Tab-separated table of C-alpha atoms in Angstrom:
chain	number	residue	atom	x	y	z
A	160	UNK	CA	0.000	0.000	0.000
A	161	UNK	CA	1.476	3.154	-0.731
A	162	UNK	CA	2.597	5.752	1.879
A	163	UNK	CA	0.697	9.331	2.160
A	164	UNK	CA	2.338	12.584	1.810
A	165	UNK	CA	1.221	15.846	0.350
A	166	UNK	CA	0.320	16.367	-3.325
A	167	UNK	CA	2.927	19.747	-2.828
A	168	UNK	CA	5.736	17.224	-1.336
A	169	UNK	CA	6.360	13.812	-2.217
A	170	UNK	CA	8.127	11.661	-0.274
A	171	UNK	CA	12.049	11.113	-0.066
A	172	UNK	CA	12.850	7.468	0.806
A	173	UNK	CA	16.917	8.160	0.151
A	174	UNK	CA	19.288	11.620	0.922
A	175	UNK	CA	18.727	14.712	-0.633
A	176	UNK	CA	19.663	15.940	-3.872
A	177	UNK	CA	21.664	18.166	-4.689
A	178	UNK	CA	20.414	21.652	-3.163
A	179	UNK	CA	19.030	24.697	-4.731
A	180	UNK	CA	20.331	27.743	-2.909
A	181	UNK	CA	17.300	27.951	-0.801
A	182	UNK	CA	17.746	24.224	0.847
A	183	UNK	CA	21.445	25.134	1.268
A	184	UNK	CA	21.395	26.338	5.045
A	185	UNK	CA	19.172	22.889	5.145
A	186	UNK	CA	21.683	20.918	4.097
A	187	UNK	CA	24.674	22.881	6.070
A	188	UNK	CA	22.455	21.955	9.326
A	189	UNK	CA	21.904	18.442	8.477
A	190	UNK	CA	26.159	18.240	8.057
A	191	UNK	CA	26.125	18.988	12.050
A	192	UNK	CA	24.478	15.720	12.237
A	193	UNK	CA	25.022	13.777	15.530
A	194	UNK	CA	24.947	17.090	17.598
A	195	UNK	CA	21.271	18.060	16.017
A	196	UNK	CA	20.356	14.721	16.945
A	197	UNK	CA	21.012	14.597	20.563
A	198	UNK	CA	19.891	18.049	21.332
A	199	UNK	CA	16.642	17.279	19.509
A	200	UNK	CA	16.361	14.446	21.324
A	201	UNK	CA	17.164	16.461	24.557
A	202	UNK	CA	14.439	19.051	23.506
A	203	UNK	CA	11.530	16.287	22.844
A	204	UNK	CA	12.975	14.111	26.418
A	205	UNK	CA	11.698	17.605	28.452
A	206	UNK	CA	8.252	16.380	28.924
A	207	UNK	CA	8.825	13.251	30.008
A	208	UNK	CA	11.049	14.483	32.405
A	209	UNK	CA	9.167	16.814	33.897
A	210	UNK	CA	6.421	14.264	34.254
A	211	UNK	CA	7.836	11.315	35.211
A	212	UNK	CA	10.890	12.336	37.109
A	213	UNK	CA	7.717	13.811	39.200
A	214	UNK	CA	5.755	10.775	39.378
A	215	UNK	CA	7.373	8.402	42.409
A	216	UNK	CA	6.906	11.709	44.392
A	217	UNK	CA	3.192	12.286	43.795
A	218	UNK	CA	2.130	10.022	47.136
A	219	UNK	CA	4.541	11.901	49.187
A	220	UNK	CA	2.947	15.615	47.929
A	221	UNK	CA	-0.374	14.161	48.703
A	222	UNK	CA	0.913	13.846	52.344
A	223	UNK	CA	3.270	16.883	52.495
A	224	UNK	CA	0.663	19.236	51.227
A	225	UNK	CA	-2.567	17.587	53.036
A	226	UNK	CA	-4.665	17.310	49.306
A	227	UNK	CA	-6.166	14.133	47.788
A	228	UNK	CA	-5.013	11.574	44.852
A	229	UNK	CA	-7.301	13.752	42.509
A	230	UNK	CA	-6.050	17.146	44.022
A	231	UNK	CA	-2.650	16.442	43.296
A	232	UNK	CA	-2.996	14.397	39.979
A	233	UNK	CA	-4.027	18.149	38.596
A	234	UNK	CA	-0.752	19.150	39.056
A	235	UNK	CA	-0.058	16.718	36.299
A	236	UNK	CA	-3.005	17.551	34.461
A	237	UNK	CA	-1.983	21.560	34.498
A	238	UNK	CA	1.399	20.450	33.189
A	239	UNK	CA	0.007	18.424	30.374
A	240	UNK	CA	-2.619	21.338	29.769
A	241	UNK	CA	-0.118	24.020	29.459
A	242	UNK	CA	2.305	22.292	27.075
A	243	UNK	CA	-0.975	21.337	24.839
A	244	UNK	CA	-2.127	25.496	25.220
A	245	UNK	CA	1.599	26.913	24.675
A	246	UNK	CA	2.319	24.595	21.263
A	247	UNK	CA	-0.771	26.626	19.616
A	248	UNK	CA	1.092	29.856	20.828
A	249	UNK	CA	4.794	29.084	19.961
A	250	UNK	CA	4.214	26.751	16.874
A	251	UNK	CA	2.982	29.748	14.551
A	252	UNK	CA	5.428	31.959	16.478
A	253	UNK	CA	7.926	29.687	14.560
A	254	UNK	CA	6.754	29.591	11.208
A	255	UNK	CA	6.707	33.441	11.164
A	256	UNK	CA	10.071	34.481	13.300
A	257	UNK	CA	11.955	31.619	13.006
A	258	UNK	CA	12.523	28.122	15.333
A	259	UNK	CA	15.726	29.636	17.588
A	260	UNK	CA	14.320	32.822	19.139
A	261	UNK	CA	11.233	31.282	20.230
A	262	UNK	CA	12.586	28.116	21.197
A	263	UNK	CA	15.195	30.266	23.704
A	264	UNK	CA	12.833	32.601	25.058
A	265	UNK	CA	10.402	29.532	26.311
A	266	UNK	CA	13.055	27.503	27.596
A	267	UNK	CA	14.406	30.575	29.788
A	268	UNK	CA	10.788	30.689	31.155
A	269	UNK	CA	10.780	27.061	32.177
A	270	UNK	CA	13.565	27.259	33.640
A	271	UNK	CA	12.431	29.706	35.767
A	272	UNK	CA	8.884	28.347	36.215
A	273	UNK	CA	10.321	25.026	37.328
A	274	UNK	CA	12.747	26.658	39.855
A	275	UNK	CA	9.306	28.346	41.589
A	276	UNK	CA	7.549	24.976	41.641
A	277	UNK	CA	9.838	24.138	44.321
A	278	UNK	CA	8.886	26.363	46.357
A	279	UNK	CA	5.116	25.607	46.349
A	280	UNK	CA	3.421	25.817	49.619
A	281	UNK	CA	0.111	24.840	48.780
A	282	UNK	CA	-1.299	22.412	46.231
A	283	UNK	CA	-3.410	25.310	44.010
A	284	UNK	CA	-0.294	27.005	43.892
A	285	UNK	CA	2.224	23.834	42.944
A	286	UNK	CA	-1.366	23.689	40.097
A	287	UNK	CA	-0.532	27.070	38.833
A	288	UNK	CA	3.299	27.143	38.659
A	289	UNK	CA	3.089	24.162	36.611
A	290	UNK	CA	0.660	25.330	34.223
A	291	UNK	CA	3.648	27.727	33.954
A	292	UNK	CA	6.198	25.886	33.257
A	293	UNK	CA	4.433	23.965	30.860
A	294	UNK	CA	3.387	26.340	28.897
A	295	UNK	CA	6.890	27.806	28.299
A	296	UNK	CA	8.275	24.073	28.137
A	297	UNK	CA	5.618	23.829	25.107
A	298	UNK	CA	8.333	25.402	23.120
A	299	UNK	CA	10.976	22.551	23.562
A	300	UNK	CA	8.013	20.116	21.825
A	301	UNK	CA	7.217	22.155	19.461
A	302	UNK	CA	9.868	23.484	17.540
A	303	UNK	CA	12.008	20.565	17.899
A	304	UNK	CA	9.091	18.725	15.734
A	305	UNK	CA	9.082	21.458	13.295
A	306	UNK	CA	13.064	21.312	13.116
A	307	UNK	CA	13.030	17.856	11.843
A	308	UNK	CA	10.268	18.669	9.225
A	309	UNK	CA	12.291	21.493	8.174
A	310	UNK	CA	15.152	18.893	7.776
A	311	UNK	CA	13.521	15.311	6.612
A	312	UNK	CA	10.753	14.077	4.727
A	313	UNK	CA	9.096	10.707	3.986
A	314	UNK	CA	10.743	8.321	5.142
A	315	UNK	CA	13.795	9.817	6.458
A	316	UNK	CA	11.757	11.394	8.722
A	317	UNK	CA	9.863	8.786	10.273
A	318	UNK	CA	13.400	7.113	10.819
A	319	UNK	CA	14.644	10.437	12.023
A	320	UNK	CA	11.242	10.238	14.819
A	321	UNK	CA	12.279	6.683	15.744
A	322	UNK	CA	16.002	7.500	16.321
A	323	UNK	CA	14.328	10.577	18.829
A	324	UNK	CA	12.319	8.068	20.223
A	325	UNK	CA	15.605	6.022	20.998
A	326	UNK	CA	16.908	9.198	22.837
A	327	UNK	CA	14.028	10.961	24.690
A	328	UNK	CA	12.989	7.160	25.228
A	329	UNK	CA	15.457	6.999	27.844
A	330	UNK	CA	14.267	9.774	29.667
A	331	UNK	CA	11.020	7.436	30.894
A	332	UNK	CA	13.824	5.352	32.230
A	333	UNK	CA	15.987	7.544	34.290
A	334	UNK	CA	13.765	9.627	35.046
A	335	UNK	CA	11.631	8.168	37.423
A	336	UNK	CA	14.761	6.093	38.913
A	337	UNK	CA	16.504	9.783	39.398
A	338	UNK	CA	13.743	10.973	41.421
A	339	UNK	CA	13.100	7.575	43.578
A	340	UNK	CA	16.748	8.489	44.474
A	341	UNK	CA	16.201	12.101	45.101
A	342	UNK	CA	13.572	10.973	47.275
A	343	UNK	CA	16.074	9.172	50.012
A	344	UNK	CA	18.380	12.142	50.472
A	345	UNK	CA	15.552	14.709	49.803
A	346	UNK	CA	11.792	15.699	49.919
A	347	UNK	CA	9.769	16.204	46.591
A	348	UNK	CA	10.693	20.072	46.058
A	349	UNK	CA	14.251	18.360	44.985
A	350	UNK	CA	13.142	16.735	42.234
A	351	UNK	CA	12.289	19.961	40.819
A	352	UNK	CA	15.336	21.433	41.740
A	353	UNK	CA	16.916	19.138	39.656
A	354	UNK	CA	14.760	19.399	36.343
A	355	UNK	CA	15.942	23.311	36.593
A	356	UNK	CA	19.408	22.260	36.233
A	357	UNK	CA	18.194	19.983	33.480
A	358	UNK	CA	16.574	22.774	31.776
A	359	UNK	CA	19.417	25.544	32.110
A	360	UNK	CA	21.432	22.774	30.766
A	361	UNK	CA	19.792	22.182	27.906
A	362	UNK	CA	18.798	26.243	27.097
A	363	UNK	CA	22.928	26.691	27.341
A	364	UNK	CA	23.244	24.085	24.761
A	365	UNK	CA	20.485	25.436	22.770
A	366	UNK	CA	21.579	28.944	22.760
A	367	UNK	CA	25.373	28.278	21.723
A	368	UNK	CA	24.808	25.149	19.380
A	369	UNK	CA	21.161	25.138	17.832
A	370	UNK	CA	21.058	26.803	14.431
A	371	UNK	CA	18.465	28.334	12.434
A	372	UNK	CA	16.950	25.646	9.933
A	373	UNK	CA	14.048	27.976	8.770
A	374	UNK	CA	15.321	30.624	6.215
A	375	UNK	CA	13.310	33.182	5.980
A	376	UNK	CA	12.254	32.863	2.459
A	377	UNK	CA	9.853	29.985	4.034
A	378	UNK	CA	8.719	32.090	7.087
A	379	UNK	CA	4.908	32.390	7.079
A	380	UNK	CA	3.717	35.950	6.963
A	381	UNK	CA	0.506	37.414	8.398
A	382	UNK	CA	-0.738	37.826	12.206
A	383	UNK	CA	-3.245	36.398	14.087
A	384	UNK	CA	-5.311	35.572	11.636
A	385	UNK	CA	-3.062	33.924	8.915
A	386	UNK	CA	-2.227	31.940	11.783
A	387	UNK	CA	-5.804	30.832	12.339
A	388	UNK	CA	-6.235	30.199	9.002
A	389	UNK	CA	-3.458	27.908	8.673
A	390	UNK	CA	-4.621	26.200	11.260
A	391	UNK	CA	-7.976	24.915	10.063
A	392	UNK	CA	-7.022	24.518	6.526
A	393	UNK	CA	-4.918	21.556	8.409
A	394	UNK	CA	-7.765	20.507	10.033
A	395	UNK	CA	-10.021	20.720	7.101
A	396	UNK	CA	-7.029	17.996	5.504
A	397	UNK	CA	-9.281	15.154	6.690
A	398	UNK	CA	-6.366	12.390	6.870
A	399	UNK	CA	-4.225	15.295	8.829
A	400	UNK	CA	-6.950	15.542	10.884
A	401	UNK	CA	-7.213	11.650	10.960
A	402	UNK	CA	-3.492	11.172	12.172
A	403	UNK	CA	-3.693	13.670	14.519
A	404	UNK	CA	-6.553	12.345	16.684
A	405	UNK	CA	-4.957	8.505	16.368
A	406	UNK	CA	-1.939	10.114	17.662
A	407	UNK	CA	-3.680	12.287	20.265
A	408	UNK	CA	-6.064	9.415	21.550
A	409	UNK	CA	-3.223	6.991	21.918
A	410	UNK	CA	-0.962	9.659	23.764
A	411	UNK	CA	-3.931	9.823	25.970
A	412	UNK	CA	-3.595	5.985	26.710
A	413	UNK	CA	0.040	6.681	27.343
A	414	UNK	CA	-0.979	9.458	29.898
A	415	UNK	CA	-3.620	7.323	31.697
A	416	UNK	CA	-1.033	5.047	32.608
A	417	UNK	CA	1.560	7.722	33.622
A	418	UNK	CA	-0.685	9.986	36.055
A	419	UNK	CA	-2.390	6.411	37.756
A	420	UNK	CA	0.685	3.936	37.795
A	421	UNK	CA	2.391	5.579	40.886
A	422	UNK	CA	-0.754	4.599	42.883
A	423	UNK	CA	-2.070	1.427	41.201
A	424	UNK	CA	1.891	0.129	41.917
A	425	UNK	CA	2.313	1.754	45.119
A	426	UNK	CA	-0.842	2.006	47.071
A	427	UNK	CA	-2.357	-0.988	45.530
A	428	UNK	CA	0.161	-3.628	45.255
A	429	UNK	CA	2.507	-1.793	48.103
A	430	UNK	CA	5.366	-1.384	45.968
A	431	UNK	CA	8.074	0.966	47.233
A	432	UNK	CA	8.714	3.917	45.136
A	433	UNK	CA	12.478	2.826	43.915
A	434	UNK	CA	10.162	-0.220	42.692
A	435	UNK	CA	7.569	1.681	40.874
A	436	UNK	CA	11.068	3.461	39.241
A	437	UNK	CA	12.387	-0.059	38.150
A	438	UNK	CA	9.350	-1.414	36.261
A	439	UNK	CA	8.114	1.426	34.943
A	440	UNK	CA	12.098	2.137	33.521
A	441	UNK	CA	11.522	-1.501	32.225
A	442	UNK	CA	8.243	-0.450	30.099
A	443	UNK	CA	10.149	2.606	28.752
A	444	UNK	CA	12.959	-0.124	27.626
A	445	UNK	CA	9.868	-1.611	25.543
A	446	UNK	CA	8.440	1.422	24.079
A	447	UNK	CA	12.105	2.491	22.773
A	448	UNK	CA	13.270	-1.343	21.417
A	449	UNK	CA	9.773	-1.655	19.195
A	450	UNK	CA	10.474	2.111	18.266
A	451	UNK	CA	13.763	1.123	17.028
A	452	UNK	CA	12.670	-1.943	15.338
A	453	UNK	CA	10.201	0.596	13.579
A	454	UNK	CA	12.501	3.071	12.552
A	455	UNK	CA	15.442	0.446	11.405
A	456	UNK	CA	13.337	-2.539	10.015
A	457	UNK	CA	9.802	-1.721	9.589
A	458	UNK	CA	9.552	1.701	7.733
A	459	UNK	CA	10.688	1.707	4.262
A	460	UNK	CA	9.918	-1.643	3.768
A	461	UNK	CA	6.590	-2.240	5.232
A	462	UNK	CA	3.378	0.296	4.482
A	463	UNK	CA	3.587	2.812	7.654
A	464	UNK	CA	-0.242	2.510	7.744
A	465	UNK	CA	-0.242	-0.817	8.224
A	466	UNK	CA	2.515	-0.859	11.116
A	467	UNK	CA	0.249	1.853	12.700
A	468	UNK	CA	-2.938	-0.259	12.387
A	469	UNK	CA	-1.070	-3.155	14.156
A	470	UNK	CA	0.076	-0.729	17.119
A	471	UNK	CA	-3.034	0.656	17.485
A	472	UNK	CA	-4.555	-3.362	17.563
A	473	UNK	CA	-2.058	-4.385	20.860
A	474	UNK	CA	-2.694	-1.123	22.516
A	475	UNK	CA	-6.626	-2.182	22.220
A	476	UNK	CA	-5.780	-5.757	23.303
A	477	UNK	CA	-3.677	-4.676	26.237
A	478	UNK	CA	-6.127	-2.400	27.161
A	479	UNK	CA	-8.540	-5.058	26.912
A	480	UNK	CA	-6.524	-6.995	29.261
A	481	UNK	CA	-5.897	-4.707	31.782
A	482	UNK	CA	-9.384	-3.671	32.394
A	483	UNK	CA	-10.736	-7.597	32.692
A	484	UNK	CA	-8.107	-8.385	35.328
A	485	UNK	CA	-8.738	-4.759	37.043
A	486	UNK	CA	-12.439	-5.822	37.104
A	487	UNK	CA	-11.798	-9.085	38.808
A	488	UNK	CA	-12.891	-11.421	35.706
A	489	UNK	CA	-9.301	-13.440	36.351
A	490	UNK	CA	-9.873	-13.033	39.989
A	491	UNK	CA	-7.251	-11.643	42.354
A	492	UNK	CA	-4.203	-11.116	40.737
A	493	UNK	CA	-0.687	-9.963	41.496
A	494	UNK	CA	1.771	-7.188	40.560
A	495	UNK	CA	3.111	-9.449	37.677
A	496	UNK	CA	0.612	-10.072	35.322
A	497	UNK	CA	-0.621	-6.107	35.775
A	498	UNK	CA	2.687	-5.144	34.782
A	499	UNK	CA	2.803	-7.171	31.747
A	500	UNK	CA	-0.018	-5.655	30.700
A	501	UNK	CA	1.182	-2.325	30.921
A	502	UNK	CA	4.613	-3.126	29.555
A	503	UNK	CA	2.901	-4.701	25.930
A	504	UNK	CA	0.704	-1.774	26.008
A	505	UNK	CA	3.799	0.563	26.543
A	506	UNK	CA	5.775	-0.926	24.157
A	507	UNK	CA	3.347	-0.970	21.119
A	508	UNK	CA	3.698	3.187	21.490
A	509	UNK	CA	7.033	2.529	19.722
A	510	UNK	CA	4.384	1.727	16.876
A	511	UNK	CA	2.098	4.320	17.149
A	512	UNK	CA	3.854	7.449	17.875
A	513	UNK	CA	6.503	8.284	15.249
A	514	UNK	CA	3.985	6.685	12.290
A	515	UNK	CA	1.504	9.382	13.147
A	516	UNK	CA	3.730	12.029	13.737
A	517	UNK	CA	5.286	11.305	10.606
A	518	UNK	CA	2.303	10.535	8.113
A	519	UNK	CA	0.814	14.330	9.449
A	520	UNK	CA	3.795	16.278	9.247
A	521	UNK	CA	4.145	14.845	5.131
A	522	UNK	CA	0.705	16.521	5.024
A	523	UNK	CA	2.127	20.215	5.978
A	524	UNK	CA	5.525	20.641	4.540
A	525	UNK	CA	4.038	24.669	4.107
A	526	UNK	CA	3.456	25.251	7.749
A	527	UNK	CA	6.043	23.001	9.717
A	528	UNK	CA	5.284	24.724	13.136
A	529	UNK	CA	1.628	24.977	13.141
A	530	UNK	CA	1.068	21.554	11.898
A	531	UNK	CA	3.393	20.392	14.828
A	532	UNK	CA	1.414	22.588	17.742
A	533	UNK	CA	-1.577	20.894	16.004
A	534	UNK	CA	-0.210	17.591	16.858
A	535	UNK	CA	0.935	18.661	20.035
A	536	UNK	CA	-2.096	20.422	21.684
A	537	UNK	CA	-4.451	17.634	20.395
A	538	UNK	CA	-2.331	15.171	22.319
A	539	UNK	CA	-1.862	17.001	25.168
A	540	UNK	CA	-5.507	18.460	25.411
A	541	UNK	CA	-6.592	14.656	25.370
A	542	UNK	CA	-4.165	13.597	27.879
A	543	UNK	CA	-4.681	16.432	30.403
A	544	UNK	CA	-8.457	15.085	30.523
A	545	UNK	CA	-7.821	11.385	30.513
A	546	UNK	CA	-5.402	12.096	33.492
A	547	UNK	CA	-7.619	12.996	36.264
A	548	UNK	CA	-9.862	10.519	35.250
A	549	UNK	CA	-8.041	7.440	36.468
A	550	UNK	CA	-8.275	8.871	39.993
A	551	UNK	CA	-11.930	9.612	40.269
A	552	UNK	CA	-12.707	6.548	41.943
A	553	UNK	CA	-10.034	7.644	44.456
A	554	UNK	CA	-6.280	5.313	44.963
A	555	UNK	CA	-7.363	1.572	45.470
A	556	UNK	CA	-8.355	0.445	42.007
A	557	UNK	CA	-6.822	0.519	38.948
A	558	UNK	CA	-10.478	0.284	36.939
A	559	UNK	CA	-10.572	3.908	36.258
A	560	UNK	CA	-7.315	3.378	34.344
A	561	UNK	CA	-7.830	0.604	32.736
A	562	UNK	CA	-11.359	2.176	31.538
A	563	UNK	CA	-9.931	5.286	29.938
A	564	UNK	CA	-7.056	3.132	28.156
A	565	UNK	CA	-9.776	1.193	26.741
A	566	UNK	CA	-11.842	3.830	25.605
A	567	UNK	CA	-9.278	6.254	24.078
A	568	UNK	CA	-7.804	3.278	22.318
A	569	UNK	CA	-10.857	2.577	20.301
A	570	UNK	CA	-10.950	5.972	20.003
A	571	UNK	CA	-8.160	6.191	17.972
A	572	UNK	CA	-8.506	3.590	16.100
A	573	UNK	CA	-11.956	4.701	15.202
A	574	UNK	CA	-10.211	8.361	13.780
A	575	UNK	CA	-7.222	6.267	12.178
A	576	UNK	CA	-10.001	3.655	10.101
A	577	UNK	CA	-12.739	6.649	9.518
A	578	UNK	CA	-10.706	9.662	8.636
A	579	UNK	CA	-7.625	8.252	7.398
A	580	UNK	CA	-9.231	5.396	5.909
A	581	UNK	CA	-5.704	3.727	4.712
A	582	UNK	CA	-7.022	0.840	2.622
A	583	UNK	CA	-7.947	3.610	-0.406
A	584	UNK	CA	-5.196	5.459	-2.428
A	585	UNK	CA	-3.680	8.587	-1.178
A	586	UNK	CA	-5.702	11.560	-1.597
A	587	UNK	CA	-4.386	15.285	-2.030
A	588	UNK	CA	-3.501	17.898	0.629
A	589	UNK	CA	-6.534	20.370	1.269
A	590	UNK	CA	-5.739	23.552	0.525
């Protein structure tokens, strides 16, 4: 079955041609090679980082600030909300003024948002200074998605997505292993501590080795409103539309099982919190290996439609699973099988997420940045709702969890088989 892209762009399965003088700055940034790579991959690892270096310490802030599961599961939900509201903001920002000035202002705001979060004293106030800090962090998501457009297509670029993936994939690993071991020498305010050196880290690094890789003959002109109008001539691309919902539904799943794991591990099967850490660093190690075996094996030879249909299948099996043994239908059982579950469900991301990241990006090789906050604030938007969900029927039973995974799975594979319907032949980019 053939692969979609744009009617304006076809697909490159091999290196570049020779460039024109406009690609040239293009081709001079892809020459810096291994270095773009890593600090992309540094750029798309902040979320994860803030999230789930954050997530072995969510039953102590419960305690330290007096406030429910659901009370301080919003400071997740804020997080997730403000890097979904701030990609709408920054991604035109980029299309019109370029990816590096935008990209450095927002990461000098996290930094400093981050820094304030530790110094919360009350749970509506931790709520706030994350919705902060992920608004500004919205630019790190962002703009490294539209770099890689501006440097890849086709199938270089869903390669390029699954070698991030490798990268920012370890940042699920360590990240909740780095704060189960902040957590014996200090309280939770020093795992944010800690992100803020991450993030003035990474801004350094940004600011002294990050080129430009949008010239400005391909800057988008207009305000406001050009930007709006950009924006739902993507939308009105029904199979952009289609890969964007797939992609935000199953981030949702993804969510679900970051903002509810801590307690379904911890509070219902009593594991400590450098526990939690290890297995949920060994369902990371899933999620990267099947990305790589995506990115290396699977695309270029094998329809990226069809890899994402099978994806989307496990996560609606393990989903399937989890809820049936969450209701009881197996009767009682232990950690184990749970965490199998999670870890196929986890691992068929590696599937999911760079084939619909890549197949809508193809659609808008015009508008890089705002196709990109597209696919970012759907995601997000879905996630920051699925998130307090799993807690509503408060921190001794995973159904909640299991529920939403279900749900938001069949969710996107409804969008993926309706709007991107992938058994007929590519159709053209809306204008």
């Amino acid at each position: 079955m053939p692969e979609r892209g744009p009617a304006t762009a076809p697909s490159k399965d091999s290196s570049p041609t020779i460039p024109s003088p406009s690609t040239a700055p293009l081709t001079a940034a892809r020459r810096t090679g291994l270095l773009v790579t890593f600090i992309l991959g540094g750029l798309t690892a902040l979320p994860p980082l803030s999230m789930d270096m954050y997530l072995p310490a969510l039953p102590a802030v419960t305690t330290a600030l007096n406030s429910p599961a659901a009370t301080v599961q919003l400071t997740l939900t804020a997080c997730l909300a403000g890097m979904a509201l701030g990609q709408l903001v920054i991604g035109p920002m980029s299309d019109k003024w370029g990816r590096r000035t935008p990209l450095l202002i927002g990461m000098v705001v996290y930094v400093l948002a981050t820094a304030t979060c530790a110094f919360a004293p009350t749970a509506e106030l931790l709520i706030g200074f994350r919705l902060l800090q992920g608004l500004a962090g919205a630019a790190a998501i962002v703009i490294a998605r539209a770099v890689v457009r501006d440097l890849y297509d086709g199938v270089e670029m869903a390669r390029f997505f699954s070698t991030l993936m490798l990268i920012s994939g370890v940042a699920p690993i360590i990240a909740p292993l780095i704060g189960g071991q902040i957590l014996r020498f200090a309280d939770w305010r020093g795992v944010f501590v800690v992100l803020t050196v991450i993030g003035a880290v990474l801004t350094f690094t940004v600011w002294r080795k990050l080129d430009e890789t949008l010239p400005p003959e391909r800057r988008q002109t207009g305000g406001v409103g050009a930007a709006l109008s950009t924006m739902r001539g993507l939308f009105a691309d029904r199979v952009f539309a289609g890969y964007t919902l797939a992609g935000g539904f199953s981030f949702a799943v993804l969510f679900s099982y970051i903002a509810a794991s801590p307690f379904v591990v911890q509070e219902i099967y009593g594991a400590s919190p450098q526990t939690f850490s290890l297995l949920f660093g060994v369902n990371s190690v899933g999620l990267i290996v099947v990305g790589q075996v995506n990115g290396k094996l699977l695309v270029g030879r094998v329809s990226m439609d069809k890899v994402l249909a099978v994806g989307l299948a496990v996560i609606t099996a393990a989903s399937v699973a989890l809820l049936l043994m969450s209701t009881g239908v197996f009767g009682e059982v232990g950690l184990f099988p749970v965490c199998a579950g999670l870890f196929v469900l986890m691992s068929a991301m590696g599937l999911v997420l760079p084939n619909t990241n890549a197949q809508a990006l193809m659609r808008a090789p015009h508008a890089a940045g705002s196709a990109s906050a597209l696919l970012g604030t759907s995601s997000f938007l879905v996630g920051a709702v699925a998130s307090p969900l799993v807690g509503i029927a408060g921190e001794d039973t995973a159904v909640p969890m299991a529920l939403v995974q279900l749900t938001c799975s069949l969710l996107a594979v409804g969008c993926f088989a309706a709007l991107c319907r992938p058994w007929r032949k590519p159709e053209p980019q809306a204008a």
